[in-house]
GROMACS .gro file of C-alpha atoms in nm:
model
  295
    1UNK     CA    1   9.186  10.671   8.738
    2UNK     CA    2   9.182  11.064   8.682
    3UNK     CA    3   9.160  11.205   9.054
    4UNK     CA    4   9.245  11.554   8.874
    5UNK     CA    5   9.582  11.727   8.775
    6UNK     CA    6   9.659  11.919   9.069
    7UNK     CA    7   9.640  11.709   9.380
    8UNK     CA    8   9.746  11.917   9.722
    9UNK     CA    9   9.926  11.695  10.011
   10UNK     CA   10   9.768  11.893  10.234
   11UNK     CA   11   9.926  12.002  10.585
   12UNK     CA   12   9.760  11.891  10.895
   13UNK     CA   13   9.683  12.260  11.080
   14UNK     CA   14   9.727  12.254  11.451
   15UNK     CA   15   9.637  12.473  11.754
   16UNK     CA   16   9.868  12.629  12.035
   17UNK     CA   17   9.827  12.311  12.220
   18UNK     CA   18   9.941  12.085  11.915
   19UNK     CA   19   9.617  11.937  11.841
   20UNK     CA   20   9.420  11.918  11.508
   21UNK     CA   21   9.247  12.257  11.461
   22UNK     CA   22   8.914  12.187  11.238
   23UNK     CA   23   8.828  12.543  11.216
   24UNK     CA   24   9.171  12.597  11.025
   25UNK     CA   25   9.116  12.286  10.847
   26UNK     CA   26   8.812  12.415  10.710
   27UNK     CA   27   8.945  12.744  10.570
   28UNK     CA   28   9.250  12.551  10.431
   29UNK     CA   29   9.033  12.306  10.242
   30UNK     CA   30   8.829  12.622  10.096
   31UNK     CA   31   9.129  12.820  10.012
   32UNK     CA   32   9.295  12.521   9.820
   33UNK     CA   33   8.989  12.424   9.608
   34UNK     CA   34   8.966  12.801   9.525
   35UNK     CA   35   9.306  12.809   9.427
   36UNK     CA   36   9.393  12.555   9.209
   37UNK     CA   37   9.366  12.229   9.368
   38UNK     CA   38   9.161  11.967   9.217
   39UNK     CA   39   9.219  11.687   9.483
   40UNK     CA   40   9.312  11.665   9.833
   41UNK     CA   41   9.559  11.374   9.991
   42UNK     CA   42   9.483  11.345  10.329
   43UNK     CA   43   9.717  11.254  10.637
   44UNK     CA   44  10.031  11.167  10.416
   45UNK     CA   45  10.404  11.270  10.450
   46UNK     CA   46  10.298  11.654  10.436
   47UNK     CA   47   9.988  11.577  10.693
   48UNK     CA   48  10.270  11.458  10.941
   49UNK     CA   49  10.117  11.122  10.942
   50UNK     CA   50  10.390  10.972  11.136
   51UNK     CA   51  10.273  11.195  11.454
   52UNK     CA   52   9.866  11.159  11.385
   53UNK     CA   53   9.700  10.862  11.574
   54UNK     CA   54   9.469  10.637  11.396
   55UNK     CA   55   9.170  10.824  11.552
   56UNK     CA   56   9.327  11.190  11.489
   57UNK     CA   57   9.325  11.074  11.111
   58UNK     CA   58   8.972  10.947  11.090
   59UNK     CA   59   8.831  11.224  11.263
   60UNK     CA   60   9.045  11.436  10.992
   61UNK     CA   61   8.902  11.203  10.694
   62UNK     CA   62   8.568  11.267  10.838
   63UNK     CA   63   8.596  11.649  10.860
   64UNK     CA   64   8.754  11.694  10.517
   65UNK     CA   65   8.508  11.460  10.364
   66UNK     CA   66   8.231  11.706  10.493
   67UNK     CA   67   8.400  12.026  10.436
   68UNK     CA   68   8.512  11.903  10.051
   69UNK     CA   69   8.138  11.819   9.983
   70UNK     CA   70   8.221  11.635   9.698
   71UNK     CA   71   8.344  11.919   9.506
   72UNK     CA   72   8.717  11.759   9.487
   73UNK     CA   73   8.803  11.397   9.532
   74UNK     CA   74   8.958  11.316   9.903
   75UNK     CA   75   9.225  11.044   9.891
   76UNK     CA   76   9.323  10.916  10.232
   77UNK     CA   77   9.675  10.809  10.351
   78UNK     CA   78   9.603  10.493  10.508
   79UNK     CA   79   9.944  10.326  10.450
   80UNK     CA   80  10.208  10.202  10.713
   81UNK     CA   81  10.488   9.959  10.778
   82UNK     CA   82  10.213   9.714  10.883
   83UNK     CA   83  10.002   9.519  10.647
   84UNK     CA   84   9.713   9.423  10.921
   85UNK     CA   85   9.735   9.785  11.076
   86UNK     CA   86   9.701   9.921  10.718
   87UNK     CA   87   9.403   9.721  10.654
   88UNK     CA   88   9.234   9.793  10.976
   89UNK     CA   89   9.272  10.179  10.860
   90UNK     CA   90   9.171  10.141  10.526
   91UNK     CA   91   8.843   9.998  10.624
   92UNK     CA   92   8.781  10.292  10.860
   93UNK     CA   93   8.833  10.544  10.658
   94UNK     CA   94   8.602  10.376  10.367
   95UNK     CA   95   8.329  10.434  10.609
   96UNK     CA   96   8.434  10.785  10.645
   97UNK     CA   97   8.350  10.855  10.283
   98UNK     CA   98   8.703  10.902  10.140
   99UNK     CA   99   8.721  10.854   9.755
  100UNK     CA  100   9.019  10.696   9.758
  101UNK     CA  101   9.313  10.590   9.948
  102UNK     CA  102   9.704  10.646   9.928
  103UNK     CA  103   9.950  10.399  10.023
  104UNK     CA  104  10.290  10.431  10.123
  105UNK     CA  105  10.576  10.189  10.036
  106UNK     CA  106  10.633  10.017  10.380
  107UNK     CA  107  10.912  10.181  10.593
  108UNK     CA  108  11.184  10.068  10.782
  109UNK     CA  109  11.138   9.678  10.727
  110UNK     CA  110  11.315   9.701  10.415
  111UNK     CA  111  11.087   9.438  10.247
  112UNK     CA  112  11.202   9.239   9.931
  113UNK     CA  113  10.990   9.335   9.576
  114UNK     CA  114  10.773   9.035   9.671
  115UNK     CA  115  10.711   9.127  10.002
  116UNK     CA  116  10.557   9.475   9.870
  117UNK     CA  117  10.362   9.356   9.614
  118UNK     CA  118  10.215   9.089   9.880
  119UNK     CA  119  10.132   9.398  10.104
  120UNK     CA  120   9.968   9.617   9.887
  121UNK     CA  121   9.790   9.295   9.731
  122UNK     CA  122   9.635   9.191  10.096
  123UNK     CA  123   9.508   9.562  10.143
  124UNK     CA  124   9.371   9.613   9.808
  125UNK     CA  125   9.166   9.258   9.851
  126UNK     CA  126   9.001   9.421  10.176
  127UNK     CA  127   8.865   9.744  10.012
  128UNK     CA  128   8.677   9.860   9.717
  129UNK     CA  129   8.804  10.172   9.696
  130UNK     CA  130   9.030  10.307   9.420
  131UNK     CA  131   9.406  10.289   9.561
  132UNK     CA  132   9.711  10.523   9.454
  133UNK     CA  133  10.061  10.353   9.553
  134UNK     CA  134  10.334  10.598   9.678
  135UNK     CA  135  10.693  10.512   9.621
  136UNK     CA  136  10.910  10.736   9.805
  137UNK     CA  137  11.243  10.543   9.856
  138UNK     CA  138  11.387  10.840  10.002
  139UNK     CA  139  11.160  10.777  10.293
  140UNK     CA  140  11.088  10.420  10.276
  141UNK     CA  141  11.433  10.347  10.197
  142UNK     CA  142  11.307  10.034   9.948
  143UNK     CA  143  11.225  10.159   9.597
  144UNK     CA  144  10.930   9.971   9.467
  145UNK     CA  145  11.058   9.881   9.098
  146UNK     CA  146  10.899   9.938   8.805
  147UNK     CA  147  10.785   9.582   8.769
  148UNK     CA  148  10.645   9.550   9.068
  149UNK     CA  149  10.427   9.848   9.016
  150UNK     CA  150  10.326   9.697   8.660
  151UNK     CA  151  10.234   9.389   8.861
  152UNK     CA  152  10.030   9.563   9.097
  153UNK     CA  153   9.829   9.784   8.831
  154UNK     CA  154   9.676   9.447   8.743
  155UNK     CA  155   9.489   9.452   9.040
  156UNK     CA  156   9.154   9.598   8.980
  157UNK     CA  157   9.143   9.877   9.231
  158UNK     CA  158   9.490   9.948   9.244
  159UNK     CA  159   9.447  10.247   8.970
  160UNK     CA  160   9.726  10.481   9.046
  161UNK     CA  161  10.090  10.559   9.187
  162UNK     CA  162  10.246  10.874   9.297
  163UNK     CA  163  10.612  10.833   9.215
  164UNK     CA  164  10.881  11.008   9.422
  165UNK     CA  165  11.147  10.807   9.335
  166UNK     CA  166  11.306  11.066   9.069
  167UNK     CA  167  11.377  10.795   8.834
  168UNK     CA  168  11.221  10.937   8.502
  169UNK     CA  169  11.341  10.599   8.331
  170UNK     CA  170  11.126  10.420   8.565
  171UNK     CA  171  10.855  10.637   8.541
  172UNK     CA  172  10.878  10.590   8.207
  173UNK     CA  173  10.888  10.205   8.191
  174UNK     CA  174  10.567  10.231   8.412
  175UNK     CA  175  10.361  10.441   8.176
  176UNK     CA  176  10.473  10.209   7.891
  177UNK     CA  177  10.391   9.883   8.032
  178UNK     CA  178  10.051   9.967   8.232
  179UNK     CA  179   9.710  10.022   8.112
  180UNK     CA  180   9.585  10.383   7.994
  181UNK     CA  181   9.331  10.374   8.277
  182UNK     CA  182   9.651  10.362   8.517
  183UNK     CA  183   9.746  10.700   8.649
  184UNK     CA  184  10.082  10.845   8.722
  185UNK     CA  185  10.141  11.109   8.924
  186UNK     CA  186  10.495  11.323   9.008
  187UNK     CA  187  10.560  11.289   9.360
  188UNK     CA  188  10.813  11.616   9.334
  189UNK     CA  189  10.688  11.924   9.236
  190UNK     CA  190  11.019  12.018   9.052
  191UNK     CA  191  10.972  11.739   8.817
  192UNK     CA  192  10.613  11.806   8.713
  193UNK     CA  193  10.681  11.910   8.400
  194UNK     CA  194  10.950  11.645   8.285
  195UNK     CA  195  10.700  11.361   8.408
  196UNK     CA  196  10.392  11.504   8.201
  197UNK     CA  197  10.623  11.473   7.910
  198UNK     CA  198  10.659  11.114   7.949
  199UNK     CA  199  10.284  11.074   8.001
  200UNK     CA  200  10.229  11.128   8.366
  201UNK     CA  201   9.891  11.281   8.453
  202UNK     CA  202   9.977  11.563   8.684
  203UNK     CA  203  10.117  11.625   9.047
  204UNK     CA  204  10.060  11.539   9.417
  205UNK     CA  205  10.182  11.856   9.529
  206UNK     CA  206  10.340  12.072   9.812
  207UNK     CA  207  10.373  12.404   9.627
  208UNK     CA  208  10.014  12.391   9.530
  209UNK     CA  209   9.959  12.544   9.904
  210UNK     CA  210  10.146  12.845   9.809
  211UNK     CA  211  10.159  12.903   9.412
  212UNK     CA  212   9.822  12.625   9.355
  213UNK     CA  213   9.667  12.831   9.036
  214UNK     CA  214  10.018  12.870   8.882
  215UNK     CA  215  10.092  12.499   8.938
  216UNK     CA  216   9.712  12.410   8.801
  217UNK     CA  217   9.792  12.669   8.502
  218UNK     CA  218  10.140  12.495   8.409
  219UNK     CA  219   9.973  12.168   8.387
  220UNK     CA  220   9.690  12.314   8.166
  221UNK     CA  221   9.903  12.507   7.931
  222UNK     CA  222  10.129  12.167   7.857
  223UNK     CA  223   9.827  11.948   7.820
  224UNK     CA  224   9.669  12.203   7.562
  225UNK     CA  225  10.006  12.215   7.358
  226UNK     CA  226  10.144  12.542   7.460
  227UNK     CA  227  10.466  12.382   7.600
  228UNK     CA  228  10.649  12.670   7.591
  229UNK     CA  229  10.424  12.858   7.813
  230UNK     CA  230  10.418  12.564   8.040
  231UNK     CA  231  10.806  12.574   8.026
  232UNK     CA  232  10.812  12.924   8.139
  233UNK     CA  233  10.580  12.880   8.441
  234UNK     CA  234  10.794  12.576   8.534
  235UNK     CA  235  11.168  12.821   8.533
  236UNK     CA  236  10.957  13.078   8.698
  237UNK     CA  237  10.839  12.891   9.013
  238UNK     CA  238  11.084  12.659   9.012
  239UNK     CA  239  11.273  12.832   9.321
  240UNK     CA  240  10.952  12.852   9.507
  241UNK     CA  241  10.900  12.435   9.453
  242UNK     CA  242  11.205  12.373   9.586
  243UNK     CA  243  11.293  12.613   9.848
  244UNK     CA  244  10.988  12.464  10.029
  245UNK     CA  245  11.228  12.190  10.026
  246UNK     CA  246  11.515  12.333  10.205
  247UNK     CA  247  11.416  12.232  10.548
  248UNK     CA  248  11.237  11.907  10.698
  249UNK     CA  249  10.899  11.914  10.535
  250UNK     CA  250  10.659  12.056  10.619
  251UNK     CA  251  10.803  12.302  10.840
  252UNK     CA  252  10.891  12.544  10.547
  253UNK     CA  253  10.512  12.525  10.406
  254UNK     CA  254  10.351  12.592  10.736
  255UNK     CA  255  10.561  12.875  10.779
  256UNK     CA  256  10.471  13.005  10.393
  257UNK     CA  257  10.137  12.941  10.444
  258UNK     CA  258  10.123  13.138  10.770
  259UNK     CA  259  10.310  13.446  10.601
  260UNK     CA  260  10.032  13.407  10.333
  261UNK     CA  261   9.832  13.464  10.613
  262UNK     CA  262   9.677  13.122  10.634
  263UNK     CA  263   9.792  13.016  11.004
  264UNK     CA  264   9.776  12.602  11.004
  265UNK     CA  265  10.002  12.617  11.357
  266UNK     CA  266  10.357  12.460  11.415
  267UNK     CA  267  10.480  12.116  11.385
  268UNK     CA  268  10.511  11.829  11.594
  269UNK     CA  269  10.852  11.669  11.726
  270UNK     CA  270  11.040  11.533  11.642
  271UNK     CA  271  10.998  11.848  11.392
  272UNK     CA  272  11.085  12.164  11.498
  273UNK     CA  273  10.989  12.514  11.402
  274UNK     CA  274  11.232  12.743  11.142
  275UNK     CA  275  11.497  12.957  11.328
  276UNK     CA  276  11.485  13.316  11.234
  277UNK     CA  277  11.775  13.252  10.974
  278UNK     CA  278  11.576  12.967  10.824
  279UNK     CA  279  11.274  13.176  10.812
  280UNK     CA  280  11.457  13.451  10.580
  281UNK     CA  281  11.542  13.206  10.368
  282UNK     CA  282  11.234  13.094  10.338
  283UNK     CA  283  11.119  13.472  10.301
  284UNK     CA  284  11.348  13.548  10.006
  285UNK     CA  285  11.187  13.233   9.815
  286UNK     CA  286  10.836  13.319   9.861
  287UNK     CA  287  10.858  13.704   9.786
  288UNK     CA  288  11.059  13.688   9.461
  289UNK     CA  289  10.731  13.753   9.266
  290UNK     CA  290  10.466  13.957   9.321
  291UNK     CA  291  10.224  13.720   9.300
  292UNK     CA  292  10.273  13.612   9.635
  293UNK     CA  293  10.001  13.841   9.866
  294UNK     CA  294   9.780  13.822  10.115
  295UNK     CA  295   9.483  13.530  10.071
   0.00000   0.00000   0.00000
C-alpha cells in the first residue's frame, strides 16, 4: 500500500508543563503538510510514545485526524510489547478515524520469530485498518527477520513495513519475496536513496521536519529517473540527516524546529534538553546551507 513517498514521524509538541500542546500540534501538522510531507506517523518513537499515556495518544490521534482533514494519511503508533494492550489501543485508534496503524516490534521481551509472528497476527485479526510493521532492532533488541516479514505480508491488512534494521540485504530479500502491493519504507533518513535503489517506496523520516521539501524532491528525482540529481541532494543533505541523531532523538529535531521558528517544547524524562555545547553542534549542522530559514 502506498501511503505516500515521504512520511514524517512527527514529534509531539509539549507546553512548559510537559503536557501535549494541541495549538502547537496544529501549527506543526499544517507546516509539515505544506513542506513535503505526504503522510504523518503519530506517537511513534520520535513522538516520544514511551512517555505518552494511552489517553494522551488517543487525544493526539483525534486531534491530528481533525487537523489533517484527509489531506494526508494519518498512521497511528499503537504497538507495544504487550499484545493485549496493543489490541485495545488499536481498536480505540480505529474509532478515532486514523487511516492506518504502525506496530513496532515488541521490545524488552525478546520474543522468538514465531512469537513476533503471533503478536502481529493477533493484532491484525482485531482490526480492519491497514498495518505498517516497524522493524527497529536497535531499540527492540530483536530483529524481525526477512522470512517473518514475508510471512506476515500474506495477512490481508498487513500492507507495509518500516525497515530500520540497516540491513540492505534483508530489505532486498523482503522486497523480492513480497507482493508488489506490499510497500517497504526506509526507517533511516540516510539510507533513503540506497533503499529506493533496491525497490523501497519511500521514507518514514525525522529529517523531513527540517528538510521536508528536499527529501521529497530527492525521492521524486529518483523515481523520475534523475538518479544523479537525487544523489546530489542526498550528499548535500546527508549531514543534516545524520546530525539530527547526534544525540537521543527527538531532542535534536525539537531543538532544530525551535531554531527554525516552530516551537514544539522540550522532551520528557528520561530524555533531557541539549546542553549549550550540544546545541552548537546542531546549529553547525543545520546552518551549513542557505535553505535554513524561518518557517
